[in-house]
PDB file of C-alpha atoms in Angstrom:
ATOM      1  CA  GLY M 479       4.232 -25.237  -2.525  1.00 87.00           C
ATOM      2  CA  ARG M 480       7.241 -23.736  -0.400  1.00 90.00           C
ATOM      3  CA  CYS M 481       5.218 -21.057   0.633  1.00 91.00           C
ATOM      4  CA  ALA M 482       2.501 -23.367   1.675  1.00 93.00           C
ATOM      5  CA  SER M 483       4.588 -25.592   3.781  1.00 93.00           C
ATOM      6  CA  LYS M 484       6.505 -22.311   5.474  1.00 93.00           C
ATOM      7  CA  PHE M 485       3.239 -21.259   6.647  1.00 94.00           C
ATOM      8  CA  TYR M 486       1.058 -24.110   6.957  1.00 94.00           C
ATOM      9  CA  PHE M 487      -1.490 -23.482   4.292  1.00 96.00           C
ATOM     10  CA  HIS M 488      -3.005 -25.813   1.784  1.00 96.00           C
ATOM     11  CA  PRO M 489      -0.878 -25.305  -1.515  1.00 96.00           C
ATOM     12  CA  ALA M 490      -4.210 -24.722  -3.673  1.00 97.00           C
ATOM     13  CA  ASP M 491      -5.121 -21.732  -1.256  1.00 97.00           C
ATOM     14  CA  VAL M 492      -1.853 -20.206  -1.802  1.00 97.00           C
ATOM     15  CA  TYR M 493      -1.970 -20.737  -5.458  1.00 97.00           C
ATOM     16  CA  ALA M 494      -5.382 -19.176  -5.296  1.00 97.00           C
ATOM     17  CA  TRP M 495      -4.037 -16.115  -3.280  1.00 97.00           C
ATOM     18  CA  ARG M 496      -1.343 -15.624  -5.881  1.00 97.00           C
ATOM     19  CA  GLU M 497      -3.681 -15.808  -8.918  1.00 97.00           C
ATOM     20  CA  ASN M 498      -6.224 -13.254  -7.015  1.00 98.00           C
ATOM     21  CA  PHE M 499      -3.805 -10.734  -5.966  1.00 98.00           C
ATOM     22  CA  SER M 500      -1.963 -10.771  -9.248  1.00 97.00           C
ATOM     23  CA  THR M 501      -5.497 -10.301 -10.978  1.00 97.00           C
ATOM     24  CA  ILE M 502      -6.170  -7.361  -8.723  1.00 97.00           C
ATOM     25  CA  PHE M 503      -2.948  -5.985  -9.080  1.00 97.00           C
ATOM     26  CA  GLU M 504      -3.443  -5.894 -12.868  1.00 97.00           C
ATOM     27  CA  GLN M 505      -6.619  -4.467 -12.733  1.00 97.00           C
ATOM     28  CA  GLY M 506      -5.601  -1.549 -10.537  1.00 96.00           C
ATOM     29  CA  LEU M 507      -8.336  -2.738  -7.882  1.00 96.00           C
ATOM     30  CA  MET M 508      -6.189  -2.325  -4.709  1.00 94.00           C
ATOM     31  CA  ASN M 509      -8.488   0.454  -3.142  1.00 91.00           C
ATOM     32  CA  ASP M 510     -11.568  -1.195  -4.316  1.00 94.00           C
ATOM     33  CA  GLU M 511     -14.225  -1.652  -1.722  1.00 92.00           C
ATOM     34  CA  VAL M 512     -14.756  -5.401  -2.030  1.00 96.00           C
ATOM     35  CA  ALA M 513     -11.915  -6.615  -4.311  1.00 97.00           C
ATOM     36  CA  PRO M 514      -9.304  -7.420  -1.465  1.00 97.00           C
ATOM     37  CA  ALA M 515     -11.737  -9.204   0.199  1.00 97.00           C
ATOM     38  CA  TRP M 516     -12.347 -11.196  -2.762  1.00 98.00           C
ATOM     39  CA  ALA M 517      -8.659 -11.761  -3.309  1.00 98.00           C
ATOM     40  CA  LEU M 518      -8.412 -13.242   0.396  1.00 98.00           C
ATOM     41  CA  GLY M 519     -11.699 -15.052   0.519  1.00 97.00           C
ATOM     42  CA  ASN M 520     -11.876 -16.907  -3.249  1.00 97.00           C
ATOM     43  CA  VAL M 521     -10.035 -19.888  -2.136  1.00 97.00           C
ATOM     44  CA  PRO M 522     -10.916 -23.526  -2.154  1.00 96.00           C
ATOM     45  CA  PHE M 523     -10.032 -24.859   1.422  1.00 95.00           C
ATOM     46  CA  SER M 524      -9.196 -21.886   4.024  1.00 91.00           C
ATOM     47  CA  ARG M 525     -13.390 -20.870   4.478  1.00 91.00           C
ATOM     48  CA  ILE M 526     -15.464 -20.203   7.230  1.00 89.00           C
ATOM     49  CA  VAL M 527     -18.661 -22.190   7.205  1.00 84.00           C
ATOM     50  CA  GLY M 528     -21.761 -21.144   8.515  1.00 86.00           C
ATOM     51  CA  ASP M 529     -24.863 -18.902   7.990  1.00 86.00           C
ATOM     52  CA  LEU M 530     -25.414 -15.073   8.074  1.00 89.00           C
ATOM     53  CA  GLY M 531     -28.512 -15.420   9.968  1.00 85.00           C
ATOM     54  CA  ASP M 532     -30.542 -12.653   9.731  1.00 86.00           C
ATOM     55  CA  LYS M 533     -28.115 -10.705   7.598  1.00 89.00           C
ATOM     56  CA  ARG M 534     -28.065 -12.899   4.593  1.00 90.00           C
ATOM     57  CA  GLU M 535     -28.765  -9.736   2.326  1.00 94.00           C
ATOM     58  CA  ILE M 536     -25.381  -9.039   2.849  1.00 95.00           C
ATOM     59  CA  ALA M 537     -24.242 -11.702   0.682  1.00 94.00           C
ATOM     60  CA  SER M 538     -26.127 -10.445  -2.390  1.00 94.00           C
ATOM     61  CA  GLU M 539     -24.665  -6.771  -1.716  1.00 96.00           C
ATOM     62  CA  CYS M 540     -21.326  -8.288  -1.431  1.00 96.00           C
ATOM     63  CA  ARG M 541     -21.820 -10.082  -4.604  1.00 96.00           C
ATOM     64  CA  SER M 542     -23.082  -6.832  -6.475  1.00 96.00           C
ATOM     65  CA  LYS M 543     -19.824  -5.291  -5.299  1.00 96.00           C
ATOM     66  CA  ILE M 544     -17.415  -7.714  -6.750  1.00 97.00           C
ATOM     67  CA  PRO M 545     -15.926  -5.880  -9.797  1.00 96.00           C
ATOM     68  CA  PHE M 546     -16.758  -7.412 -13.173  1.00 93.00           C
ATOM     69  CA  GLY M 547     -14.286  -9.970 -14.451  1.00 91.00           C
ATOM     70  CA  LEU M 548     -13.684 -11.366 -10.757  1.00 96.00           C
ATOM     71  CA  ASP M 549     -15.199 -14.909 -10.581  1.00 95.00           C
ATOM     72  CA  THR M 550     -16.094 -16.078  -7.441  1.00 95.00           C
ATOM     73  CA  LEU M 551     -15.444 -20.156  -6.635  1.00 95.00           C
ATOM     74  CA  GLU M 552     -18.546 -22.181  -5.734  1.00 93.00           C
ATOM     75  CA  GLY M 553     -19.193 -21.901  -2.053  1.00 91.00           C
ATOM     76  CA  SER M 554     -16.886 -19.243  -1.557  1.00 95.00           C
ATOM     77  CA  LEU M 555     -18.853 -16.143  -1.487  1.00 95.00           C
ATOM     78  CA  ILE M 556     -19.785 -16.326   2.456  1.00 94.00           C
ATOM     79  CA  ASN M 557     -15.947 -16.312   3.087  1.00 95.00           C
ATOM     80  CA  VAL M 558     -15.275 -13.367   0.807  1.00 97.00           C
ATOM     81  CA  VAL M 559     -18.454 -11.584   3.018  1.00 96.00           C
ATOM     82  CA  THR M 560     -16.160 -12.426   6.170  1.00 96.00           C
ATOM     83  CA  TRP M 561     -13.157 -10.733   4.808  1.00 97.00           C
ATOM     84  CA  TRP M 562     -15.262  -7.884   3.660  1.00 97.00           C
ATOM     85  CA  TYR M 563     -16.424  -7.416   7.345  1.00 97.00           C
ATOM     86  CA  LEU M 564     -12.613  -7.710   8.446  1.00 97.00           C
ATOM     87  CA  ILE M 565     -11.610  -4.409   5.950  1.00 96.00           C
ATOM     88  CA  GLY M 566     -14.509  -2.311   6.699  1.00 95.00           C
ATOM     89  CA  GLY M 567     -17.597  -3.772   5.338  1.00 95.00           C
ATOM     90  CA  PRO M 568     -20.799  -4.591   7.275  1.00 95.00           C
ATOM     91  CA  SER M 569     -20.990  -7.089   9.955  1.00 93.00           C
ATOM     92  CA  PRO M 570     -21.849 -10.608   9.078  1.00 93.00           C
ATOM     93  CA  GLY M 571     -24.396 -11.351  11.961  1.00 91.00           C
ATOM     94  CA  THR M 572     -23.637 -14.851  13.613  1.00 92.00           C
ATOM     95  CA  LEU M 573     -20.370 -15.375  11.961  1.00 93.00           C
ATOM     96  CA  ARG M 574     -18.881 -12.218  13.526  1.00 92.00           C
ATOM     97  CA  PRO M 575     -17.070 -14.282  16.163  1.00 92.00           C
ATOM     98  CA  ALA M 576     -15.647 -16.639  13.531  1.00 92.00           C
ATOM     99  CA  CYS M 577     -14.355 -13.430  11.946  1.00 94.00           C
ATOM    100  CA  LEU M 578     -12.573 -11.987  14.790  1.00 93.00           C
ATOM    101  CA  GLU M 579     -10.914 -15.270  15.391  1.00 92.00           C
ATOM    102  CA  ARG M 580      -9.717 -15.233  11.630  1.00 93.00           C
ATOM    103  CA  ARG M 581      -8.524 -11.766  12.449  1.00 95.00           C
ATOM    104  CA  ARG M 582      -6.241 -12.810  15.257  1.00 92.00           C
ATOM    105  CA  ASP M 583      -4.744 -15.245  12.816  1.00 90.00           C
ATOM    106  CA  PHE M 584      -4.298 -12.824   9.887  1.00 94.00           C
ATOM    107  CA  GLY M 585      -0.545 -12.456  10.706  1.00 94.00           C
ATOM    108  CA  ARG M 586       0.324 -15.715   9.134  1.00 95.00           C
ATOM    109  CA  ILE M 587      -1.510 -14.764   5.884  1.00 96.00           C
ATOM    110  CA  SER M 588       0.307 -11.547   5.887  1.00 96.00           C
ATOM    111  CA  ARG M 589       3.464 -13.133   6.300  1.00 96.00           C
ATOM    112  CA  ALA M 590       2.674 -15.671   3.349  1.00 96.00           C
ATOM    113  CA  LEU M 591       1.644 -12.436   1.149  1.00 97.00           C
ATOM    114  CA  HIS M 592       4.824 -10.754   1.976  1.00 97.00           C
ATOM    115  CA  TRP M 593       6.650 -13.931   1.081  1.00 96.00           C
ATOM    116  CA  LEU M 594       5.090 -14.326  -2.206  1.00 96.00           C
ATOM    117  CA  ASP M 595       5.796 -10.940  -3.020  1.00 97.00           C
ATOM    118  CA  ALA M 596       9.284 -10.674  -1.993  1.00 94.00           C
ATOM    119  CA  TYR M 597      10.626 -14.092  -3.125  1.00 92.00           C
ATOM    120  CA  TYR M 598       8.218 -15.413  -6.009  1.00 91.00           C
ATOM    121  CA  MET M 599       6.086 -12.916  -7.621  1.00 95.00           C
ATOM    122  CA  LYS M 600       7.899  -9.628  -7.391  1.00 95.00           C
ATOM    123  CA  TRP M 601       4.905  -7.523  -7.241  1.00 97.00           C
ATOM    124  CA  ASN M 602       6.698  -4.674  -5.198  1.00 97.00           C
ATOM    125  CA  MET M 603       3.314  -4.422  -3.192  1.00 97.00           C
ATOM    126  CA  SER M 604       5.000  -4.341   0.222  1.00 96.00           C
ATOM    127  CA  ASP M 605       3.294  -1.201   1.046  1.00 96.00           C
ATOM    128  CA  PHE M 606      -0.129  -2.523  -0.080  1.00 97.00           C
ATOM    129  CA  PHE M 607       0.198  -5.747   2.255  1.00 97.00           C
ATOM    130  CA  ASP M 608       1.526  -3.571   5.149  1.00 96.00           C
ATOM    131  CA  GLU M 609      -1.897  -1.382   4.691  1.00 96.00           C
ATOM    132  CA  LEU M 610      -3.929  -4.494   4.047  1.00 97.00           C
ATOM    133  CA  ASP M 611      -2.664  -5.876   7.569  1.00 96.00           C
ATOM    134  CA  LEU M 612      -3.617  -2.659   9.207  1.00 96.00           C
ATOM    135  CA  ARG M 613      -7.154  -2.828   7.643  1.00 96.00           C
ATOM    136  CA  VAL M 614      -7.651  -6.387   9.061  1.00 96.00           C
ATOM    137  CA  ARG M 615      -6.503  -5.268  12.376  1.00 95.00           C
ATOM    138  CA  LYS M 616      -8.623  -2.272  12.786  1.00 95.00           C
ATOM    139  CA  GLY M 617     -11.685  -3.075  10.463  1.00 95.00           C
ATOM    140  CA  ILE M 618     -11.236   0.198   8.210  1.00 95.00           C
ATOM    141  CA  THR M 619     -11.622   1.101   4.919  1.00 93.00           C
ATOM    142  CA  PRO M 620      -8.742   2.386   2.699  1.00 93.00           C
ATOM    143  CA  GLU M 621      -9.432   6.170   3.117  1.00 93.00           C
ATOM    144  CA  LEU M 622      -9.025   5.685   6.942  1.00 94.00           C
ATOM    145  CA  VAL M 623      -5.538   4.228   6.586  1.00 94.00           C
ATOM    146  CA  PRO M 624      -3.463   7.372   6.736  1.00 92.00           C
ATOM    147  CA  LEU M 625      -5.372   8.228   9.861  1.00 89.00           C
ATOM    148  CA  CYS M 626      -4.764   5.077  11.728  1.00 91.00           C
ATOM    149  CA  LYS M 627      -1.379   5.032  10.835  1.00 89.00           C
ATOM    150  CA  CYS M 628      -1.051   7.511  13.899  1.00 83.00           C
ATOM    151  CA  GLU M 629      -0.534   5.917  17.122  1.00 79.00           C
ATOM    152  CA  GLY M 630      -4.151   6.356  19.271  1.00 76.00           C
ATOM    153  CA  ILE M 631      -6.383   6.585  16.525  1.00 84.00           C
ATOM    154  CA  GLY M 632      -8.474   3.713  15.801  1.00 88.00           C
ATOM    155  CA  LYS M 633     -11.480   3.235  13.503  1.00 92.00           C
ATOM    156  CA  GLY M 634     -13.876   5.394  15.719  1.00 89.00           C
ATOM    157  CA  ARG M 635     -11.784   8.160  15.968  1.00 83.00           C
ATOM    158  CA  ALA M 636     -10.639   7.947  12.253  1.00 88.00           C
ATOM    159  CA  GLU M 637     -14.254   7.950  11.175  1.00 90.00           C
ATOM    160  CA  TYR M 638     -14.970  10.981  13.389  1.00 84.00           C
ATOM    161  CA  LEU M 639     -11.909  13.078  12.031  1.00 84.00           C
ATOM    162  CA  PHE M 640     -12.742  11.968   8.301  1.00 89.00           C
ATOM    163  CA  SER M 641     -16.454  13.375   8.938  1.00 85.00           C
ATOM    164  CA  LEU M 642     -14.668  16.798   9.723  1.00 80.00           C
ATOM    165  CA  GLY M 643     -12.669  16.622   6.470  1.00 83.00           C
ATOM    166  CA  ILE M 644      -9.488  15.331   8.193  1.00 85.00           C
ATOM    167  CA  LYS M 645      -8.022  12.795   5.865  1.00 89.00           C
ATOM    168  CA  THR M 646      -4.332  12.644   6.473  1.00 86.00           C
ATOM    169  CA  VAL M 647      -1.688  13.688   8.926  1.00 80.00           C
ATOM    170  CA  ALA M 648      -0.928  16.745   7.005  1.00 82.00           C
ATOM    171  CA  ASP M 649      -4.596  17.860   8.132  1.00 81.00           C
ATOM    172  CA  MET M 650      -4.099  17.448  11.701  1.00 76.00           C
ATOM    173  CA  PRO M 651      -2.988  20.932  12.527  1.00 75.00           C
ATOM    174  CA  GLU M 652      -6.542  22.166  11.146  1.00 75.00           C
ATOM    175  CA  ALA M 653      -8.428  19.264  13.160  1.00 72.00           C
ATOM    176  CA  LEU M 654      -8.103  21.236  16.514  1.00 71.00           C
ATOM    177  CA  LYS M 655     -10.349  23.980  14.816  1.00 73.00           C
ATOM    178  CA  LYS M 656     -12.940  21.477  14.028  1.00 72.00           C
ATOM    179  CA  ILE M 657     -12.906  18.999  16.766  1.00 73.00           C
ATOM    180  CA  GLY M 658     -16.125  19.772  18.997  1.00 67.00           C
ATOM    181  CA  ASP M 659     -16.308  20.174  22.777  1.00 65.00           C
ATOM    182  CA  GLU M 660     -17.901  16.595  23.120  1.00 61.00           C
ATOM    183  CA  VAL M 661     -14.577  14.815  22.404  1.00 66.00           C
ATOM    184  CA  GLU M 662     -12.702  13.269  25.279  1.00 71.00           C
ATOM    185  CA  ASP M 663      -9.884  15.238  26.749  1.00 74.00           C
ATOM    186  CA  ASP M 664      -7.108  12.450  25.640  1.00 75.00           C
ATOM    187  CA  PHE M 665      -8.193  12.556  22.176  1.00 75.00           C
ATOM    188  CA  ARG M 666      -7.682  16.026  21.956  1.00 75.00           C
ATOM    189  CA  GLN M 667      -4.364  15.877  23.486  1.00 78.00           C
ATOM    190  CA  GLU M 668      -3.349  13.031  20.958  1.00 77.00           C
ATOM    191  CA  ILE M 669      -4.290  15.177  18.038  1.00 77.00           C
ATOM    192  CA  GLU M 670      -2.465  18.035  19.340  1.00 78.00           C
ATOM    193  CA  ASN M 671       0.606  15.961  19.938  1.00 77.00           C
ATOM    194  CA  ILE M 672       0.529  14.492  16.224  1.00 75.00           C
ATOM    195  CA  ALA M 673      -0.218  18.311  14.950  1.00 74.00           C
ATOM    196  CA  ARG M 674       2.659  19.315  16.932  1.00 74.00           C
ATOM    197  CA  GLU M 675       5.027  16.397  15.431  1.00 74.00           C
ATOM    198  CA  TYR M 676       3.782  17.317  11.730  1.00 65.00           C
ATOM    199  CA  CYS M 677       4.687  20.662  11.968  1.00 63.00           C
ATOM    200  CA  LYS M 678       7.948  19.977  13.358  1.00 62.00           C
ATOM    201  CA  VAL M 679       8.553  17.751  10.319  1.00 50.00           C
ATOM    202  CA  SER M 680       7.468  19.982   7.941  1.00 52.00           C
ATOM    203  CA  ASP M 681       9.538  22.949   9.395  1.00 44.00           C
TER     204      ASP M 681
END
């Protein structure tokens, strides 16, 4: 109740987030493709209402990817789909504008989750919630988080680097040997700067 009133959420939604995140932490599903979306979207009130249009098959795909044992409330699957999109899943068609609006408001949810962690549940998952915030803001999957923590690297650039086998900041010095000529100069310069900084720290 205190968390709900502090951040202006329905108490039932805060309770659901508490239970959902406790479940995925207990089951070690933090880096699962869909489980964090399930934890965010499997709530009774804070929902996006609408139709997926010509992308209704995404709902079936999402349902099939939800890990066994995670029960979804009736009527909340579309909500889970929208959160899946926001953490790197496929676009939900006609619901995309509503999802982007939700992204802009995610800071309030993120603060509520951090507050639950720090003052009530003691999950000690602050780093996870920081990374979840980054995933929602940039629309990325878990494996792109280390790259997107670097200033100037967004989803597209991170996907390009990842396709070259560059997965972390430690791989950056090697990245310069693999980047093709088609890459714009400012991106190459950013990679050089990151590599130089990493080498300096390593020394």
